[in-house]
Amino acid sequence: MLENFKLEGARSYSKKKTVVSVKRILEDLGGHQPWGCPWAYFSHRQRRFSILGDPILGKSVSNLLGELLYEELAMRWEQLLLDDAFTGGALAWLPGRTPRIRQLVYPAGGALDKLYFQEVRLTPGSDPRTLGNPGHIQLRGPVRQVVTCAVQGESLLAVRSDYHCALWKVSRQGRPAPLQVLKVEKGATGINLSPHLPGELVVCSRSGAVCLWTPHDGLQQIYKDPETLVFRDPSPWRWADFTAHPRVLTVGDRTGVKIIDTQGPPGCGLLLFRVGAEASCQKGERVLLTQYLGECVPSSLQPTLHLICTQFSLYLMDERLPLVPVLKWDHSLPSAPLLAQLLPPPRPGCARPLLLGGQGGQLQLLHITGEGASTPRLAGHPQSLPSRSDSLSAFPLLEPRSQWQLQERLQAPTIGLAATILSSSSTPVLSLFQLSAAGDVFHQRLHLREDPRPPTDSGPNCHVPTASWSPQATACCRRWLKALLEVPPAPPVWAAPTFSHRCLLSFKEQQKVEGKVPESLRAAMAQGRLLQQRDLGSLPTAEPPPGPEPGPKDELSERLEAAWEGPMAAWWEQQQDRTSGPGRQPKRHKRRMQLSNTFSSLSGHLDLSGATSPPHSPDWTSPVSRPRSPVTLPSQELTQDLWAQGIPSERQQTLRDYMAKLPLQRNTPESASASLSQTSSTRATPSRQRTLRDCTAELPPHRDTPEGATAPSSQTSSIWATPSRQQVRVLSGSQPHRKKPRMGF
């Protein structure tokens, strides 16, 4: 391809039309975006590029598309099994102007590419109230994870997308100020803020790299391993979090969790947790989430605890005692637990609630206690909170299609979880917010009660509290349902790009063309809608097609019509006058009539050997007295020229063969006529026999013949003077042999 493509950016003054500048091609393909159809415009460079690169690029593009399609199908299959894109959650709280007013941060929109900031007033005795319209930031990708943290009076917000990570600093008035944006080429899988130093966060990528990132110092890679920790697993998911020490981090994958020192040599560290016999893991168990639980201060738990969730169990690990869980509990959630949040104690000295959320919308509330040097344990029975689909019975009964649409919206996967505890004089209230994949934010208000009884060893004895519906919540749900069931507006119809034709027509021609167009058609074209019958105006009346012109009648049809109507003699007289008129040219016969005319002319000029009539010439002798040698008739050459006139040469041999098959007539003209009529009458049906007799009776006498004759001499000779088979053989044998035609005649 180097002969046809110029790779350098310098201008080429070559006059060859087979050389294309690659720089100009890339500029055209990357910068030119025509309105309407993207393929409506092709420059001459792009056209030459497609012509020159077609033999090579055809194979390369097909191979590349095949690989990408295989990767896409594999990724879709993995997402059906487990979608880990929203691990950690995309819903978080930010402190507001007062302790009762906070900001809820969540993504919304069809592609979840808008980050919303909504102020919410929280009160223990009533449902939360939104204050004003939310502000939003338009991003260039879907939001997968939202993390907030307040360190030394600074509120930070970190957002993870598929290939970008961003950091904002949020003031008390709720105005976010962007600090820095990071691009991750291989794709980001996790992001977490440091609880020790403001503005420091850790980022993980699908390539196995873990980096520390600060707005002042930039990006610093501290760990990279494309392989998994314990055993081989194909998942590229990686996760990292902080520990009780500011320079020590945890790095996890599907097989385990490792503690690494950022200031130590690369590769050093020890396993904190691994899927195996040490933790009594089940077959096929994998790590889904790891989270540091020492963020909230003051804390009643040890600051060295870490939460590790799998699809079967929940583990509490201590940094000081690796590989051995200090607490294990089978959560029995039907979906993968990808969301977890540790809440502050509702009162001093009480257990700390731990909220665990499954991807399918299931929620579980656990209470963990363990003050001082005591081992962490579960206080009371875990509580299974009502899910969104459980509130379906509270909605009014709808028609089947609307009911199915409501049920599908309520059963959307949960991608965010944010909760807070509101203290009151009687019972603490848990205010819980959930974010679905459809962009809906749901709220639950639950009362917490203390249950000092420890759980049994047989399994979680969960208590299911009932959901209470306040009048305000009912009205809000009705408004949401009404907006959900509204018929969405029809998408705009794609309009093909139009091309101006004014440069092709003169001004007068344009006026003529525009004057013929109705105004309704012009309005329909301007609006870009589908043309209808009323836009085209009244259609012109279609004239009936002209009838077929009567063609010339042939002689046989006229004769049959005259015989059927009766006056056959008058028709015969008319035909005789027409043929014998002075100065009239003989009618040229068609090719299809040449065969019958040839038979008449040939039979009229040849003598029959078996006839008993007087001889026509004195040289005539009987064929019995002649020898069997080939005989040439006196007028053979003249006769041959006469009957062969107007007949193609390739058909003359066919005529000779046909005449050779004719029967031999040995009777007189009268007997020949009688025998012919008798033969015709015997072979014809009774109805045709009667028609033949009628036609024969109505024939007029010839002018030159006596009155008793029934037919003219020419017709009589054509009837009885048929050459015999022997004479035809003599005639055909005297002619030179002709080659067969090549066209198959």
XYZ file of C-alpha atoms in Angstrom:
745
model
C 0.000 0.000 0.000
C 3.006 2.311 0.287
C 2.853 3.073 -3.433
C -0.657 4.512 -3.171
C -0.600 6.207 0.256
C 1.513 9.110 1.433
C 2.055 8.801 5.189
C 3.963 12.015 5.895
C 2.133 15.251 6.540
C 3.951 17.334 3.898
C 1.990 18.492 0.917
C 2.348 16.361 -2.151
C 2.626 17.956 -5.573
C 2.370 14.652 -7.406
C -0.067 14.621 -10.285
C -0.762 10.913 -9.887
C -4.362 10.139 -9.093
C -3.362 6.890 -7.397
C -1.653 8.576 -4.420
C -3.745 9.503 -1.380
C -2.671 11.518 1.644
C -3.402 9.572 4.823
C -3.403 12.740 6.924
C -6.188 14.275 4.845
C -8.142 11.030 4.951
C -8.002 10.915 8.760
C -9.072 14.543 8.946
C -12.050 13.852 6.702
C -13.114 10.741 8.583
C -12.666 12.252 12.034
C -13.806 15.824 11.635
C -16.434 15.862 8.925
C -19.927 15.090 10.294
C -22.577 16.080 7.753
C -26.114 16.612 8.916
C -28.673 13.966 8.169
C -27.178 10.787 6.807
C -23.467 10.448 7.734
C -22.753 8.768 4.390
C -24.418 11.443 2.273
C -21.125 13.105 1.357
C -18.013 11.508 -0.086
C -15.021 13.501 -1.083
C -12.792 12.493 -3.916
C -10.060 11.519 -1.441
C -12.344 9.129 0.381
C -13.499 7.646 -2.888
C -9.935 7.046 -4.052
C -9.061 5.638 -0.650
C -11.906 3.122 -0.854
C -10.886 2.082 -4.364
C -7.196 1.658 -3.575
C -7.608 0.031 -0.170
C -10.503 -2.281 -0.968
C -8.456 -5.459 -1.652
C -6.552 -5.159 1.649
C -8.980 -3.413 3.970
C -11.773 -5.842 3.114
C -9.992 -8.711 4.878
C -8.640 -6.601 7.744
C -11.983 -5.042 8.579
C -13.810 -8.375 8.502
C -11.261 -9.956 10.851
C -11.400 -6.980 13.201
C -15.189 -6.973 13.242
C -15.189 -10.705 13.962
C -12.919 -10.263 16.975
C -14.950 -7.359 18.300
C -18.181 -9.277 17.851
C -16.770 -12.241 19.772
C -15.655 -9.968 22.605
C -19.044 -8.260 22.698
C -20.927 -11.553 22.879
C -18.653 -12.832 25.638
C -19.103 -9.611 27.615
C -22.882 -9.750 27.231
C -22.902 -13.328 28.503
C -20.838 -12.353 31.523
C -23.208 -9.459 32.235
C -26.162 -11.821 32.170
C -24.447 -13.966 34.777
C -23.108 -11.068 36.883
C -23.039 -7.358 36.053
C -20.241 -5.950 38.231
C -20.198 -2.490 36.621
C -22.125 -0.915 39.541
C -20.140 -2.521 42.339
C -20.005 -0.129 45.289
C -23.141 1.807 44.242
C -23.896 5.011 42.340
C -25.852 6.803 45.118
C -24.277 8.793 47.961
C -24.876 11.565 50.514
C -23.122 14.914 50.718
C -23.317 17.229 53.745
C -25.529 20.260 53.260
C -26.089 23.659 54.788
C -27.574 22.267 58.020
C -27.516 18.837 59.672
C -31.123 18.254 58.540
C -30.511 19.270 54.929
C -28.304 17.053 52.815
C -27.512 16.576 49.156
C -28.342 13.358 47.364
C -25.987 12.622 44.429
C -27.165 10.162 41.793
C -27.032 9.634 38.001
C -30.101 9.850 35.785
C -31.048 10.041 32.143
C -31.452 7.391 29.509
C -27.719 6.606 29.493
C -27.074 7.547 33.180
C -24.704 10.250 31.934
C -26.132 13.149 33.980
C -25.015 13.598 37.586
C -27.764 15.189 39.692
C -27.462 17.078 42.981
C -30.751 17.177 44.896
C -31.205 18.905 48.280
C -33.364 16.874 50.676
C -34.769 17.881 54.071
C -34.841 14.963 56.522
C -37.111 14.963 59.578
C -37.837 11.994 61.901
C -41.575 12.534 62.007
C -42.339 12.855 58.275
C -41.190 11.819 54.874
C -38.214 13.596 53.265
C -38.914 16.679 51.184
C -36.996 17.826 48.139
C -35.961 21.488 48.007
C -36.083 23.064 44.584
C -35.014 21.572 41.299
C -31.853 19.470 41.191
C -28.690 20.705 39.519
C -26.880 18.402 37.162
C -23.565 17.960 35.364
C -23.475 16.478 31.880
C -20.803 13.791 31.548
C -19.382 11.950 28.543
C -20.119 8.454 29.818
C -22.434 6.469 32.095
C -21.876 6.853 35.830
C -20.972 3.521 37.449
C -19.871 4.460 40.962
C -20.260 7.499 43.235
C -18.094 7.865 46.369
C -18.185 10.714 48.912
C -16.026 11.404 51.927
C -15.510 14.301 54.348
C -11.929 14.684 55.590
C -10.719 17.638 57.676
C -13.782 19.698 56.817
C -13.532 19.098 53.040
C -16.254 17.215 51.183
C -14.989 15.321 48.164
C -16.931 13.580 45.428
C -15.387 10.908 43.176
C -17.178 9.459 40.161
C -16.205 6.406 38.120
C -17.294 5.810 34.549
C -16.247 3.078 32.141
C -13.076 4.830 30.964
C -12.930 8.024 33.042
C -12.671 9.026 36.676
C -13.342 12.516 38.025
C -12.935 14.330 41.343
C -14.950 17.320 42.648
C -14.721 19.430 45.746
C -18.162 20.343 47.121
C -18.754 23.376 49.335
C -21.366 23.778 52.063
C -23.637 25.596 49.626
C -23.612 22.497 47.423
C -21.612 23.871 44.509
C -19.213 21.249 43.084
C -15.844 22.454 41.787
C -13.993 20.063 39.456
C -10.444 19.208 40.472
C -9.191 16.717 37.896
C -10.298 14.116 35.351
C -8.415 10.876 34.714
C -8.697 8.712 31.603
C -8.342 4.932 32.053
C -7.633 3.270 28.712
C -8.219 -0.325 29.833
C -11.382 0.497 31.779
C -11.825 1.325 35.458
C -13.352 -1.238 37.817
C -13.193 0.525 41.218
C -12.467 3.841 42.932
C -12.304 4.774 46.653
C -11.450 7.908 48.636
C -8.913 7.930 51.448
C -10.344 8.467 54.964
C -6.949 9.804 56.116
C -5.695 12.356 53.571
C -7.966 14.798 51.715
C -7.973 14.512 47.929
C -6.278 11.098 47.751
C -7.977 8.198 46.056
C -7.143 4.770 44.654
C -8.126 3.582 41.169
C -8.193 0.022 39.761
C -8.239 -0.984 36.107
C -9.026 -4.142 34.167
C -5.367 -4.626 33.311
C -4.599 -5.437 36.981
C -2.966 -2.085 37.793
C -3.677 -0.193 41.043
C -2.768 3.505 41.206
C -2.796 6.246 43.826
C -4.109 9.514 42.499
C -3.931 12.990 43.986
C -4.656 16.283 42.215
C -1.254 17.669 43.269
C 1.048 14.675 42.728
C -0.776 13.036 39.843
C -0.946 9.318 39.173
C 1.335 6.779 40.863
C 1.201 3.067 40.073
C 1.717 0.975 43.202
C 0.724 -2.499 42.069
C 0.164 -4.424 38.849
C -0.536 -8.107 38.305
C -2.628 -9.335 35.350
C -3.016 -12.721 37.065
C -5.331 -13.414 39.986
C -4.027 -13.884 43.524
C -4.863 -17.470 44.515
C -5.949 -19.465 41.445
C -6.705 -18.721 37.840
C -9.975 -16.891 37.152
C -10.916 -15.234 33.849
C -12.633 -12.204 35.423
C -10.736 -8.888 34.948
C -12.499 -7.323 37.952
C -10.161 -5.648 40.478
C -10.909 -3.725 43.666
C -8.823 -1.653 46.066
C -9.500 0.113 49.383
C -7.677 1.730 52.270
C -6.829 0.320 55.695
C -6.158 1.683 59.172
C -2.700 2.764 58.006
C -2.572 5.586 55.397
C 0.167 3.887 53.316
C -1.249 0.361 53.377
C -3.933 -0.694 50.900
C -5.963 -3.799 50.125
C -6.156 -5.202 46.584
C -8.774 -7.799 45.746
C -9.994 -9.949 42.875
C -12.382 -12.893 42.574
C -10.026 -15.297 44.351
C -8.900 -13.290 47.410
C -7.728 -10.040 49.037
C -4.115 -8.973 49.536
C -2.561 -6.298 51.781
C 0.231 -4.269 50.122
C 2.550 -1.525 51.360
C 2.853 1.415 49.011
C 6.288 2.332 50.387
C 7.721 -1.192 50.276
C 9.345 -3.019 47.366
C 7.022 -4.059 44.542
C 5.459 -7.462 44.916
C 5.588 -7.659 48.681
C 2.489 -8.181 50.813
C 0.423 -10.885 52.465
C -2.988 -12.388 51.855
C -5.796 -11.070 54.027
C -8.434 -13.434 52.640
C -8.510 -16.198 50.082
C -11.211 -18.463 48.802
C -10.333 -21.841 50.266
C -10.397 -24.101 53.296
C -9.230 -21.416 55.752
C -12.547 -19.573 55.426
C -14.614 -22.770 54.882
C -15.694 -21.557 51.462
C -18.034 -23.486 49.233
C -17.275 -24.808 45.776
C -17.441 -22.044 43.162
C -17.500 -19.219 45.735
C -16.035 -15.906 44.529
C -15.329 -12.508 46.053
C -17.864 -9.870 44.977
C -17.170 -6.898 47.289
C -14.540 -5.814 49.789
C -14.948 -2.705 51.966
C -13.052 -1.050 54.802
C -15.327 -0.560 57.856
C -13.173 1.912 59.832
C -14.265 5.043 57.952
C -16.886 6.316 60.389
C -15.533 8.038 63.505
C -16.150 7.859 66.348
C -16.535 4.111 66.019
C -17.577 1.451 68.465
C -15.834 -1.253 66.402
C -12.188 -2.012 65.868
C -10.623 0.235 63.150
C -8.963 -2.812 61.524
C -12.111 -4.578 60.317
C -12.850 -5.312 56.662
C -16.050 -6.598 55.102
C -15.827 -9.248 52.369
C -18.967 -10.442 50.576
C -19.374 -13.462 48.314
C -22.450 -14.875 46.633
C -23.026 -17.147 49.645
C -21.614 -15.591 52.792
C -20.478 -12.458 54.605
C -17.014 -12.352 56.225
C -15.481 -9.934 58.728
C -11.670 -9.928 58.541
C -9.170 -8.276 60.881
C -5.895 -6.920 59.523
C -4.068 -8.253 62.527
C -5.371 -11.827 61.975
C -5.206 -12.574 58.239
C -6.801 -15.587 56.526
C -9.045 -16.410 59.507
C -12.467 -14.699 59.519
C -13.560 -13.267 62.857
C -17.219 -13.535 61.734
C -18.982 -15.504 59.012
C -22.675 -15.347 58.218
C -24.669 -16.896 55.343
C -26.763 -14.013 54.120
C -29.075 -16.172 51.910
C -29.673 -13.364 49.405
C -31.016 -14.622 46.050
C -28.903 -12.086 44.100
C -25.290 -10.962 44.304
C -24.604 -8.522 47.214
C -22.783 -5.658 45.451
C -23.855 -2.873 47.860
C -23.017 -2.443 51.560
C -23.073 0.470 53.995
C -22.110 0.611 57.669
C -24.257 3.128 59.565
C -23.444 4.936 62.842
C -25.131 3.636 66.006
C -28.590 5.115 66.606
C -27.705 5.712 70.282
C -24.452 5.566 72.244
C -23.634 2.009 73.258
C -25.897 0.381 70.681
C -24.904 -1.995 67.893
C -24.010 -0.574 64.523
C -26.408 -1.355 61.657
C -24.918 -2.885 58.522
C -27.061 -2.606 55.403
C -26.520 -5.220 52.737
C -28.160 -4.871 49.311
C -28.480 -7.410 46.524
C -28.506 -6.603 42.850
C -32.074 -7.806 42.534
C -33.398 -5.295 45.100
C -33.293 -7.497 48.211
C -32.180 -5.742 51.416
C -30.888 -7.144 54.682
C -30.144 -5.258 57.902
C -27.606 -6.680 60.362
C -26.475 -5.314 63.739
C -22.789 -5.742 64.617
C -21.360 -5.194 68.072
C -17.846 -5.618 69.492
C -16.523 -2.907 71.775
C -12.934 -2.798 72.985
C -11.069 -6.054 72.693
C -14.178 -8.204 72.287
C -14.728 -10.164 69.111
C -17.250 -8.719 66.653
C -20.562 -10.605 66.626
C -24.101 -10.217 65.404
C -26.505 -8.579 67.841
C -30.020 -9.840 67.309
C -31.604 -11.378 64.263
C -30.987 -9.957 60.787
C -33.976 -8.200 59.311
C -35.092 -8.633 55.698
C -36.405 -5.256 54.583
C -39.229 -4.925 52.068
C -38.072 -4.698 48.484
C -39.523 -2.484 45.768
C -41.431 -5.338 44.164
C -43.214 -5.992 47.497
C -44.979 -2.632 47.162
C -46.716 -3.703 43.956
C -49.872 -4.652 45.870
C -50.214 -1.085 47.182
C -50.695 0.308 43.666
C -54.152 0.317 42.057
C -55.108 -2.521 39.758
C -54.221 -1.731 36.136
C -54.797 -3.293 32.761
C -52.418 -6.170 31.942
C -50.048 -4.166 29.778
C -49.729 -1.303 32.282
C -49.438 -3.790 35.147
C -46.594 -5.557 33.392
C -44.867 -2.226 32.707
C -45.147 -1.233 36.394
C -43.871 -4.606 37.561
C -40.899 -4.469 35.200
C -40.020 -0.955 36.418
C -40.161 -2.003 40.067
C -38.019 -5.094 39.433
C -35.173 -3.176 37.764
C -31.716 -3.950 39.218
C -30.548 -1.865 42.169
C -27.421 0.156 41.370
C -27.251 2.495 44.377
C -27.945 2.495 48.110
C -27.823 5.383 50.577
C -29.226 5.360 54.100
C -29.149 7.517 57.216
C -30.490 7.143 60.749
C -32.654 9.904 62.187
C -32.643 9.917 65.994
C -35.851 10.687 67.813
C -37.131 10.540 71.368
C -39.102 7.325 70.864
C -37.650 5.053 68.159
C -34.839 5.690 65.691
C -35.953 5.982 62.055
C -34.031 4.533 59.144
C -34.373 6.668 55.989
C -33.364 4.502 53.065
C -32.929 5.548 49.413
C -32.499 3.141 46.508
C -31.510 3.856 42.896
C -32.671 1.514 40.141
C -31.071 0.958 36.774
C -34.042 2.742 35.185
C -33.033 5.993 36.947
C -35.788 5.950 39.605
C -35.028 6.876 43.234
C -37.198 5.085 45.834
C -37.461 5.924 49.516
C -38.306 3.750 52.505
C -38.927 4.861 56.079
C -38.476 2.160 58.737
C -38.451 2.167 62.525
C -35.528 0.411 64.191
C -36.112 -1.690 67.262
C -33.644 -3.447 69.519
C -33.599 -7.229 69.644
C -31.112 -8.407 72.248
C -31.604 -12.097 71.455
C -28.630 -13.620 69.639
C -29.311 -15.422 66.339
C -29.581 -19.180 66.272
C -27.004 -21.431 64.683
C -29.553 -22.953 62.292
C -29.675 -19.852 60.137
C -30.942 -16.305 59.955
C -34.294 -15.940 61.652
C -35.224 -12.763 59.811
C -37.977 -10.449 60.885
C -39.863 -8.798 58.036
C -41.273 -5.401 58.986
C -44.339 -4.111 57.182
C -44.118 -1.060 54.954
C -46.313 1.847 56.003
C -47.827 4.168 53.391
C -48.403 7.738 54.399
C -50.824 9.990 52.460
C -47.869 11.988 51.158
C -46.129 8.823 49.935
C -49.325 7.584 48.295
C -49.798 10.856 46.403
C -46.158 10.822 45.295
C -46.485 7.257 44.013
C -49.628 8.162 42.092
C -47.830 11.020 40.354
C -44.911 8.747 39.525
C -47.249 6.088 38.154
C -49.109 8.638 36.029
C -45.861 9.879 34.507
C -44.738 6.293 33.933
C -47.873 5.253 32.079
C -48.001 8.319 29.870
C -47.553 7.548 26.201
C -44.078 8.749 25.232
C -43.894 11.119 22.270
C -43.060 9.587 18.950
C -39.371 9.824 18.086
C -38.516 12.298 15.349
C -38.653 10.801 11.901
C -35.282 10.628 10.224
C -35.209 12.825 7.136
C -32.863 12.084 4.278
C -30.548 14.919 3.244
C -31.904 17.082 0.467
C -29.896 18.401 -2.439
C -30.635 21.680 -4.182
C -31.651 21.590 -7.837
C -31.777 25.330 -8.417
C -28.432 25.324 -10.147
C -29.734 22.829 -12.720
C -32.849 24.782 -13.788
C -33.215 28.258 -15.105
C -35.466 30.820 -13.448
C -38.341 30.330 -15.890
C -38.131 26.558 -15.627
C -38.178 26.827 -11.829
C -41.344 28.924 -11.985
C -42.969 26.342 -14.227
C -42.004 23.477 -11.901
C -42.984 25.304 -8.705
C -46.320 26.379 -10.176
C -47.337 22.750 -10.692
C -46.633 21.748 -7.059
C -49.650 22.088 -4.706
C -49.249 24.089 -1.533
C -50.132 21.064 0.627
C -47.295 19.097 -0.976
C -44.878 21.978 -0.353
C -45.942 22.108 3.329
C -45.522 18.339 3.727
C -42.013 18.494 2.271
C -41.081 21.394 4.545
C -42.300 19.500 7.640
C -40.603 16.280 6.577
C -43.676 14.100 7.114
C -45.088 11.251 5.085
C -46.958 12.242 1.957
C -50.673 11.462 1.888
C -53.341 11.555 -0.795
C -54.617 14.972 0.203
C -51.116 16.443 -0.173
C -50.920 15.429 -3.820
C -54.178 17.156 -4.807
C -56.700 15.802 -7.279
C -55.284 13.139 -9.524
C -55.736 13.591 -13.321
C -58.553 11.561 -14.812
C -57.163 8.584 -16.612
C -58.428 8.161 -20.193
C -59.517 4.655 -21.181
C -56.908 2.824 -23.202
C -57.562 2.772 -26.958
C -59.156 -0.393 -28.275
C -57.288 -2.727 -30.578
C -57.437 -1.736 -34.224
C -59.073 -4.298 -36.491
C -56.455 -6.090 -38.485
C -56.745 -7.196 -42.122
C -58.946 -10.253 -42.598
C -57.489 -13.198 -44.431
C -59.208 -14.935 -47.345
C -60.119 -18.057 -45.387
C -62.001 -16.082 -42.714
C -63.967 -14.126 -45.340
C -64.808 -17.307 -47.189
C -66.023 -19.059 -44.039
C -68.145 -16.038 -43.070
C -69.694 -15.936 -46.546
C -70.386 -19.669 -46.482
C -71.980 -19.375 -43.061
C -74.207 -16.427 -44.057
C -75.343 -17.968 -47.356
C -74.363 -15.807 -50.424
C -71.287 -17.781 -51.360
C -71.740 -17.125 -55.133
C -71.621 -13.364 -54.697
C -68.419 -13.609 -52.668
C -66.858 -15.777 -55.370
C -67.711 -13.288 -58.067
C -66.241 -10.489 -56.014
C -63.006 -12.409 -55.545
C -62.756 -13.150 -59.259
C -63.247 -9.486 -60.168
C -60.665 -8.418 -57.632
C -57.987 -10.814 -58.858
C -58.593 -10.226 -62.601
C -58.911 -6.415 -62.456
C -56.799 -4.348 -64.884
C -53.577 -2.868 -63.594
C -53.682 -4.683 -60.260
C -50.508 -6.039 -58.776
C -50.584 -9.619 -57.532
C -50.791 -9.841 -53.820
C -47.560 -10.805 -52.113
C -48.072 -13.904 -50.100
C -46.712 -14.376 -46.683
C -44.011 -16.886 -45.976
C -46.411 -19.187 -44.159
C -48.482 -19.542 -47.414
C -45.502 -20.461 -49.613
C -45.770 -24.138 -48.795
C -49.352 -24.541 -50.105
C -48.670 -22.394 -53.201
C -45.648 -24.517 -54.008
C -47.773 -27.669 -53.931
C -50.300 -26.116 -56.358
C -47.667 -24.869 -58.812
C -45.719 -28.094 -58.679
C -48.749 -30.296 -59.227
C -49.865 -28.064 -62.071
C -46.621 -28.381 -64.062
C -45.806 -32.074 -63.433
C -47.499 -34.887 -65.384
C -48.859 -37.940 -63.630
C -47.692 -41.309 -64.813
C -50.828 -43.096 -63.757
C -53.404 -40.705 -65.361
C -55.690 -41.908 -68.250
C -56.350 -38.457 -69.681
C -55.101 -37.462 -73.166
C -51.428 -36.494 -73.300
C -50.521 -32.845 -73.215
C -47.674 -33.246 -75.705
C -46.860 -35.655 -78.503
C -43.659 -36.736 -76.784
C -45.511 -38.140 -73.850
C -45.187 -41.881 -73.376
C -46.328 -44.291 -70.738
C -43.996 -44.890 -67.840
C -44.372 -48.654 -68.369
C -42.611 -48.571 -71.737
C -39.791 -46.439 -70.417
C -36.745 -47.979 -68.824
C -36.051 -47.741 -65.147
C -33.051 -45.524 -65.689
C -33.259 -41.972 -64.376
C -35.502 -39.955 -66.636
C -35.347 -36.219 -67.040
C -38.555 -34.494 -68.010
C -38.435 -32.021 -70.950
C -39.560 -29.104 -68.860
C -37.833 -30.184 -65.641
C -35.469 -27.237 -65.373
C -38.222 -24.738 -66.112
C -40.572 -26.449 -63.717
C -37.947 -26.459 -60.975
C -37.334 -22.756 -61.425
C -41.041 -22.046 -61.261
C -41.892 -23.925 -58.096
C -38.657 -22.959 -56.347
C -39.258 -19.252 -56.795
C -39.604 -17.415 -53.523
C -38.707 -20.492 -51.420
C -35.541 -20.399 -49.309
C -32.905 -22.873 -50.316
C -32.866 -24.520 -46.897
C -36.568 -25.470 -47.295
C -36.506 -26.901 -50.850
C -35.175 -30.263 -49.675
C -37.955 -30.380 -47.073
C -40.520 -29.906 -49.861
C -38.996 -32.701 -51.920
C -39.147 -35.098 -48.960
C -42.723 -34.087 -48.223
C -43.908 -34.581 -51.802
C -42.246 -37.984 -51.898
C -44.631 -39.136 -49.178
C -47.805 -38.143 -51.140
C -50.069 -41.037 -52.321
C -49.986 -42.110 -55.957
C -53.199 -41.163 -57.882
C -54.017 -43.406 -60.887
C -57.536 -42.262 -61.750
C -59.034 -39.771 -64.162
C -59.604 -36.177 -63.128
C -63.250 -36.934 -62.464
C -62.484 -40.057 -60.506
C -59.655 -38.265 -58.707
C -62.065 -35.538 -57.681
C -64.616 -38.097 -56.595
C -62.082 -40.181 -54.746
C -60.667 -37.087 -53.078
C -64.094 -35.959 -51.961
C -64.894 -39.501 -50.883
C -61.631 -39.764 -48.950
C -62.215 -36.381 -47.326
C -65.771 -37.346 -46.472
C -64.753 -40.629 -44.974
C -62.043 -39.065 -42.848
C -64.125 -36.040 -41.740
C -66.821 -36.014 -39.133
C -70.521 -35.911 -40.204
C -70.807 -32.198 -39.444
C -67.743 -31.376 -41.510
C -68.961 -33.600 -44.321
C -72.144 -31.555 -44.600
C -70.137 -28.288 -44.566
C -67.859 -29.640 -47.331
C -70.839 -30.635 -49.506
C -72.477 -27.228 -49.029
C -69.275 -25.360 -49.957
C -68.812 -27.556 -53.056
C -72.410 -27.029 -54.166
C -72.171 -23.261 -53.907
C -68.973 -22.932 -55.971
C -69.743 -20.975 -59.233
C -68.737 -22.291 -62.629
C -65.542 -20.999 -64.190
C -65.803 -18.594 -67.041
C -63.700 -20.550 -69.506
C -65.219 -23.984 -68.737
C -68.526 -25.403 -69.926
C -71.589 -25.089 -67.736
C -71.487 -28.584 -66.321
C -68.071 -28.211 -64.686
C -67.967 -28.032 -60.924
C -64.624 -26.300 -60.540
C -62.149 -24.278 -62.641
C -59.383 -25.977 -64.486
C -56.714 -24.629 -62.186
C -58.463 -26.071 -59.167
C -59.127 -29.321 -60.921
C -55.508 -29.685 -61.919
C -54.453 -28.896 -58.381
C -56.731 -31.659 -57.157
C -55.999 -34.537 -59.549
C -52.614 -33.613 -60.978
C -50.708 -34.565 -57.886
C -47.311 -36.055 -58.715
C -46.786 -39.623 -57.849
C -44.209 -40.849 -55.425
C -42.115 -42.263 -58.247
C -42.044 -39.067 -60.244
C -41.123 -37.022 -57.221
C -38.255 -39.379 -56.572
C -37.014 -38.900 -60.132
C -37.232 -35.165 -59.757
C -35.456 -35.133 -56.448
C -32.841 -37.548 -57.660
C -31.925 -35.347 -60.590
C -31.008 -32.446 -58.326
C -27.543 -32.171 -56.715
C -27.256 -33.092 -53.090
C -27.480 -30.090 -50.783
C -25.902 -29.755 -47.361
C -28.116 -29.582 -44.318
C -28.635 -26.093 -42.921
C -26.764 -25.127 -39.783
C -29.648 -23.288 -38.143
C -31.705 -26.437 -37.628
C -34.452 -25.796 -40.226
